[in-house]
């Protein structure tokens, strides 16, 4: 059973890789971005609140996001493992997740970071904006989301590196090629952690 996180800048393909990991490991993938988008689509109170931040490329406030994740992690399907996609993204979210996991005596096995060059990401996201009409994919918003990634989420990555949970994977390349790298990185991290007696 695997409990893991996937972290990557906007446009790194983390959603696509998350789906593949979820299928291959038989664990549920929980994407905070997808949950927010579903709420926006359904015009729920949470969706109306979240949309203001999403459209501007800002993070939805920690209090809202944390509570949503806590509630999702209390569902039965996470008992066989889970993959959190896009959470935690701020140091305060790490603390919150630590608390939720500790209360259930659960530990993360691996934190996967997908890496990609900013200019490559901007051009991918501008292409996607044209195809899907996502309102958070205009260039100024894209650059703002990348800035937040560098200023906040990279601190999150550093914390998991200090905890020796981090596996970095180059996210540039064909989707299958990246999946092969991702699966190899997960396999070796999990083997290492078992060998290390964690
Ligand atoms: P994503 O699809 O993961 O890029 O998420 C889309 C948007 O949802 C982000 O740009 C944020 O506005 C919001 N969001 C998703 N996850 C989080 C999070 N962990 N904390 C705050 N906002 C989030």
mmCIF file of C-alpha atoms and ligand atoms in Angstrom:
data_model
loop_
_atom_site.group_PDB
_atom_site.id
_atom_site.type_symbol
_atom_site.label_atom_id
_atom_site.label_comp_id
_atom_site.label_asym_id
_atom_site.label_seq_id
_atom_site.Cartn_x
_atom_site.Cartn_y
_atom_site.Cartn_z
ATOM 1 C CA UNK A 1 0.000 0.000 0.000
ATOM 2 C CA UNK A 2 1.373 3.366 -0.989
ATOM 3 C CA UNK A 3 0.657 6.807 0.424
ATOM 4 C CA UNK A 4 2.245 9.518 -1.592
ATOM 5 C CA UNK A 5 2.235 13.065 -2.898
ATOM 6 C CA UNK A 6 2.893 14.415 -6.364
ATOM 7 C CA UNK A 7 4.171 17.978 -6.611
ATOM 8 C CA UNK A 8 4.967 19.884 -9.757
ATOM 9 C CA UNK A 9 4.639 23.325 -11.286
ATOM 10 C CA UNK A 10 1.533 24.199 -13.301
ATOM 11 C CA UNK A 11 1.769 22.567 -16.724
ATOM 12 C CA UNK A 12 4.192 19.841 -15.608
ATOM 13 C CA UNK A 13 1.669 17.119 -16.426
ATOM 14 C CA UNK A 14 1.214 16.075 -12.815
ATOM 15 C CA UNK A 15 -2.519 15.421 -13.281
ATOM 16 C CA UNK A 16 -1.870 13.013 -16.159
ATOM 17 C CA UNK A 17 0.905 11.221 -14.285
ATOM 18 C CA UNK A 18 -1.258 11.118 -11.145
ATOM 19 C CA UNK A 19 -3.980 9.240 -13.036
ATOM 20 C CA UNK A 20 -1.459 6.721 -14.316
ATOM 21 C CA UNK A 21 0.116 6.177 -10.898
ATOM 22 C CA UNK A 22 -3.344 5.739 -9.421
ATOM 23 C CA UNK A 23 -4.196 3.028 -11.978
ATOM 24 C CA UNK A 24 -0.919 1.188 -11.674
ATOM 25 C CA UNK A 25 -0.726 1.202 -7.883
ATOM 26 C CA UNK A 26 -4.464 0.769 -7.354
ATOM 27 C CA UNK A 27 -4.681 3.809 -5.091
ATOM 28 C CA UNK A 28 -7.081 6.716 -5.210
ATOM 29 C CA UNK A 29 -5.764 9.980 -6.701
ATOM 30 C CA UNK A 30 -7.050 13.073 -4.943
ATOM 31 C CA UNK A 31 -6.480 16.331 -6.800
ATOM 32 C CA UNK A 32 -7.371 19.489 -4.884
ATOM 33 C CA UNK A 33 -7.459 21.394 -8.205
ATOM 34 C CA UNK A 34 -10.010 18.875 -9.602
ATOM 35 C CA UNK A 35 -12.138 19.075 -6.450
ATOM 36 C CA UNK A 36 -12.131 22.868 -6.662
ATOM 37 C CA UNK A 37 -13.003 22.765 -10.378
ATOM 38 C CA UNK A 38 -15.921 20.399 -9.670
ATOM 39 C CA UNK A 39 -17.216 22.842 -7.035
ATOM 40 C CA UNK A 40 -16.831 25.761 -9.466
ATOM 41 C CA UNK A 41 -18.762 23.819 -12.112
ATOM 42 C CA UNK A 42 -21.534 23.014 -9.653
ATOM 43 C CA UNK A 43 -21.621 26.629 -8.380
ATOM 44 C CA UNK A 44 -21.464 25.439 -4.775
ATOM 45 C CA UNK A 45 -20.632 28.033 -2.071
ATOM 46 C CA UNK A 46 -17.108 26.576 -1.887
ATOM 47 C CA UNK A 47 -16.805 26.808 -5.671
ATOM 48 C CA UNK A 48 -17.939 30.428 -5.762
ATOM 49 C CA UNK A 49 -15.380 31.280 -3.054
ATOM 50 C CA UNK A 50 -12.549 29.279 -4.691
ATOM 51 C CA UNK A 51 -13.153 30.675 -8.184
ATOM 52 C CA UNK A 52 -12.064 34.191 -7.191
ATOM 53 C CA UNK A 53 -8.649 32.885 -6.222
ATOM 54 C CA UNK A 54 -8.302 30.377 -9.048
ATOM 55 C CA UNK A 55 -9.082 32.936 -11.747
ATOM 56 C CA UNK A 56 -6.356 35.195 -10.371
ATOM 57 C CA UNK A 57 -3.877 32.309 -10.174
ATOM 58 C CA UNK A 58 -3.757 32.614 -6.383
ATOM 59 C CA UNK A 59 -3.927 29.846 -3.844
ATOM 60 C CA UNK A 60 -7.290 29.232 -2.276
ATOM 61 C CA UNK A 61 -6.855 30.102 1.446
ATOM 62 C CA UNK A 62 -5.307 27.348 3.563
ATOM 63 C CA UNK A 63 -8.295 27.176 5.912
ATOM 64 C CA UNK A 64 -10.654 26.282 3.039
ATOM 65 C CA UNK A 65 -8.231 23.904 1.338
ATOM 66 C CA UNK A 66 -7.164 22.120 4.520
ATOM 67 C CA UNK A 67 -10.698 21.418 5.636
ATOM 68 C CA UNK A 68 -11.605 20.087 2.186
ATOM 69 C CA UNK A 69 -8.629 17.692 2.239
ATOM 70 C CA UNK A 70 -9.329 16.550 5.806
ATOM 71 C CA UNK A 71 -12.853 15.661 4.831
ATOM 72 C CA UNK A 72 -11.721 13.848 1.660
ATOM 73 C CA UNK A 73 -9.128 11.844 3.600
ATOM 74 C CA UNK A 74 -11.807 10.626 5.984
ATOM 75 C CA UNK A 75 -13.510 8.628 3.217
ATOM 76 C CA UNK A 76 -13.103 4.847 3.151
ATOM 77 C CA UNK A 77 -11.377 4.608 -0.238
ATOM 78 C CA UNK A 78 -8.125 6.035 1.141
ATOM 79 C CA UNK A 79 -7.671 2.957 3.324
ATOM 80 C CA UNK A 80 -5.782 1.189 0.545
ATOM 81 C CA UNK A 81 -3.409 4.085 -0.006
ATOM 82 C CA UNK A 82 -3.689 7.421 -1.733
ATOM 83 C CA UNK A 83 -1.967 9.906 -3.959
ATOM 84 C CA UNK A 84 -2.459 13.573 -3.166
ATOM 85 C CA UNK A 85 -2.051 15.695 -6.285
ATOM 86 C CA UNK A 86 -1.487 19.423 -5.707
ATOM 87 C CA UNK A 87 -1.558 19.361 -1.898
ATOM 88 C CA UNK A 88 0.235 20.467 0.232
ATOM 89 C CA UNK A 89 1.394 23.590 -1.579
ATOM 90 C CA UNK A 90 2.290 25.831 1.369
ATOM 91 C CA UNK A 91 4.265 25.193 4.572
ATOM 92 C CA UNK A 92 1.055 25.660 6.609
ATOM 93 C CA UNK A 93 -0.614 22.915 4.564
ATOM 94 C CA UNK A 94 2.279 20.559 5.402
ATOM 95 C CA UNK A 95 1.703 21.151 9.118
ATOM 96 C CA UNK A 96 -1.982 20.499 8.690
ATOM 97 C CA UNK A 97 -1.438 17.304 6.706
ATOM 98 C CA UNK A 98 1.114 16.128 9.289
ATOM 99 C CA UNK A 99 -1.598 16.494 11.928
ATOM 100 C CA UNK A 100 -4.243 14.650 9.902
ATOM 101 C CA UNK A 101 -1.861 11.753 9.190
ATOM 102 C CA UNK A 102 -0.460 11.588 12.727
ATOM 103 C CA UNK A 103 -3.968 11.377 14.173
ATOM 104 C CA UNK A 104 -4.396 8.158 12.199
ATOM 105 C CA UNK A 105 -0.844 6.926 12.686
ATOM 106 C CA UNK A 106 -0.191 7.103 8.965
ATOM 107 C CA UNK A 107 3.067 7.993 7.221
ATOM 108 C CA UNK A 108 3.877 9.075 3.694
ATOM 109 C CA UNK A 109 6.031 6.673 1.669
ATOM 110 C CA UNK A 110 7.247 8.994 -1.047
ATOM 111 C CA UNK A 111 6.895 12.534 -2.365
ATOM 112 C CA UNK A 112 7.401 12.806 -6.093
ATOM 113 C CA UNK A 113 8.400 16.108 -7.668
ATOM 114 C CA UNK A 114 8.023 16.586 -11.414
ATOM 115 C CA UNK A 115 10.457 19.186 -12.710
ATOM 116 C CA UNK A 116 10.316 21.322 -15.864
ATOM 117 C CA UNK A 117 11.773 24.533 -17.156
ATOM 118 C CA UNK A 118 9.589 27.662 -16.740
ATOM 119 C CA UNK A 119 9.624 28.692 -20.396
ATOM 120 C CA UNK A 120 8.588 25.190 -21.471
ATOM 121 C CA UNK A 121 5.739 25.348 -18.935
ATOM 122 C CA UNK A 122 4.538 28.760 -20.119
ATOM 123 C CA UNK A 123 4.378 27.601 -23.713
ATOM 124 C CA UNK A 124 2.555 24.366 -22.777
ATOM 125 C CA UNK A 125 0.016 26.265 -20.682
ATOM 126 C CA UNK A 126 -0.640 28.882 -23.343
ATOM 127 C CA UNK A 127 -1.314 26.035 -25.787
ATOM 128 C CA UNK A 128 -3.697 24.404 -23.304
ATOM 129 C CA UNK A 129 -5.484 27.734 -22.672
ATOM 130 C CA UNK A 130 -6.363 27.877 -26.367
ATOM 131 C CA UNK A 131 -7.630 24.290 -26.406
ATOM 132 C CA UNK A 132 -9.603 24.255 -23.166
ATOM 133 C CA UNK A 133 -10.352 27.891 -22.493
ATOM 134 C CA UNK A 134 -9.192 27.562 -18.860
ATOM 135 C CA UNK A 135 -9.531 30.995 -17.284
ATOM 136 C CA UNK A 136 -6.423 30.464 -15.148
ATOM 137 C CA UNK A 137 -4.224 29.960 -18.204
ATOM 138 C CA UNK A 138 -3.648 33.511 -19.461
ATOM 139 C CA UNK A 139 0.019 34.486 -19.582
ATOM 140 C CA UNK A 140 0.069 36.934 -16.647
ATOM 141 C CA UNK A 141 -1.859 34.433 -14.534
ATOM 142 C CA UNK A 142 0.421 31.596 -15.638
ATOM 143 C CA UNK A 143 3.493 33.583 -14.602
ATOM 144 C CA UNK A 144 1.890 34.382 -11.258
ATOM 145 C CA UNK A 145 1.143 30.687 -10.655
ATOM 146 C CA UNK A 146 4.758 29.833 -11.477
ATOM 147 C CA UNK A 147 5.988 32.539 -9.078
ATOM 148 C CA UNK A 148 3.856 31.083 -6.292
ATOM 149 C CA UNK A 149 5.265 27.667 -7.084
ATOM 150 C CA UNK A 150 8.817 28.965 -6.755
ATOM 151 C CA UNK A 151 8.206 31.068 -3.660
ATOM 152 C CA UNK A 152 5.932 28.736 -1.678
ATOM 153 C CA UNK A 153 5.737 25.240 -3.050
ATOM 154 C CA UNK A 154 9.491 24.836 -3.412
ATOM 155 C CA UNK A 155 9.713 25.291 0.378
ATOM 156 C CA UNK A 156 7.306 22.381 0.629
ATOM 157 C CA UNK A 157 9.604 20.326 -1.605
ATOM 158 C CA UNK A 158 12.611 21.291 0.549
ATOM 159 C CA UNK A 159 10.844 20.093 3.697
ATOM 160 C CA UNK A 160 10.162 16.673 2.204
ATOM 161 C CA UNK A 161 13.754 16.521 0.924
ATOM 162 C CA UNK A 162 14.927 17.084 4.530
ATOM 163 C CA UNK A 163 12.680 14.231 5.596
ATOM 164 C CA UNK A 164 14.349 12.032 2.948
ATOM 165 C CA UNK A 165 11.032 11.380 1.214
ATOM 166 C CA UNK A 166 11.676 13.257 -2.018
ATOM 167 C CA UNK A 167 12.084 11.656 -5.450
ATOM 168 C CA UNK A 168 12.702 14.126 -8.302
ATOM 169 C CA UNK A 169 11.678 13.190 -11.822
ATOM 170 C CA UNK A 170 12.356 15.084 -15.038
ATOM 171 C CA UNK A 171 8.915 15.943 -16.431
ATOM 172 C CA UNK A 172 10.131 16.875 -19.907
ATOM 173 C CA UNK A 173 9.530 14.263 -22.584
ATOM 174 C CA UNK A 174 6.745 12.091 -23.956
ATOM 175 C CA UNK A 175 3.957 11.149 -21.541
ATOM 176 C CA UNK A 176 4.911 7.441 -21.579
ATOM 177 C CA UNK A 177 8.566 8.235 -21.129
ATOM 178 C CA UNK A 178 7.802 10.386 -18.082
ATOM 179 C CA UNK A 179 5.493 7.677 -16.676
ATOM 180 C CA UNK A 180 8.330 5.144 -16.976
ATOM 181 C CA UNK A 181 10.636 7.494 -15.016
ATOM 182 C CA UNK A 182 7.925 8.136 -12.438
ATOM 183 C CA UNK A 183 7.216 4.428 -11.847
ATOM 184 C CA UNK A 184 10.942 3.642 -11.576
ATOM 185 C CA UNK A 185 11.384 6.453 -9.042
ATOM 186 C CA UNK A 186 8.439 5.224 -6.960
ATOM 187 C CA UNK A 187 9.703 1.621 -7.049
ATOM 188 C CA UNK A 188 13.158 2.559 -5.905
ATOM 189 C CA UNK A 189 11.929 4.931 -3.171
ATOM 190 C CA UNK A 190 9.593 2.322 -1.765
ATOM 191 C CA UNK A 191 12.264 -0.391 -1.934
ATOM 192 C CA UNK A 192 14.699 1.951 -0.147
ATOM 193 C CA UNK A 193 12.212 2.794 2.568
ATOM 194 C CA UNK A 194 11.437 -0.897 3.155
ATOM 195 C CA UNK A 195 15.178 -1.695 3.208
ATOM 196 C CA UNK A 196 15.694 1.203 5.621
ATOM 197 C CA UNK A 197 13.145 -0.378 7.958
ATOM 198 C CA UNK A 198 10.775 2.568 8.048
HETATM 199 P P1 LIG B 1 -4.133 22.631 -10.076
HETATM 200 O O1 LIG B 1 -5.058 21.982 -11.028
HETATM 201 O O2 LIG B 1 -3.525 21.657 -9.090
HETATM 202 O O3 LIG B 1 -3.077 23.468 -10.753
HETATM 203 O O4 LIG B 1 -5.014 23.653 -9.206
HETATM 204 C C1 LIG B 1 -5.757 24.681 -9.798
HETATM 205 C C2 LIG B 1 -5.975 25.818 -8.829
HETATM 206 O O5 LIG B 1 -6.699 25.361 -7.687
HETATM 207 C C3 LIG B 1 -4.708 26.447 -8.255
HETATM 208 O O6 LIG B 1 -4.135 27.414 -9.113
HETATM 209 C C4 LIG B 1 -5.241 27.057 -6.958
HETATM 210 O O7 LIG B 1 -5.983 28.245 -7.216
HETATM 211 C C5 LIG B 1 -6.235 26.005 -6.507
HETATM 212 N N1 LIG B 1 -5.566 24.994 -5.645
HETATM 213 C C6 LIG B 1 -5.358 23.681 -5.930
HETATM 214 N N2 LIG B 1 -4.710 23.064 -4.940
HETATM 215 C C7 LIG B 1 -4.488 24.005 -3.982
HETATM 216 C C8 LIG B 1 -3.844 24.006 -2.716
HETATM 217 N N3 LIG B 1 -3.275 22.901 -2.231
HETATM 218 N N4 LIG B 1 -3.823 25.167 -2.024
HETATM 219 C C9 LIG B 1 -4.400 26.293 -2.495
HETATM 220 N N5 LIG B 1 -4.993 26.371 -3.693
HETATM 221 C C10 LIG B 1 -5.043 25.240 -4.442
#
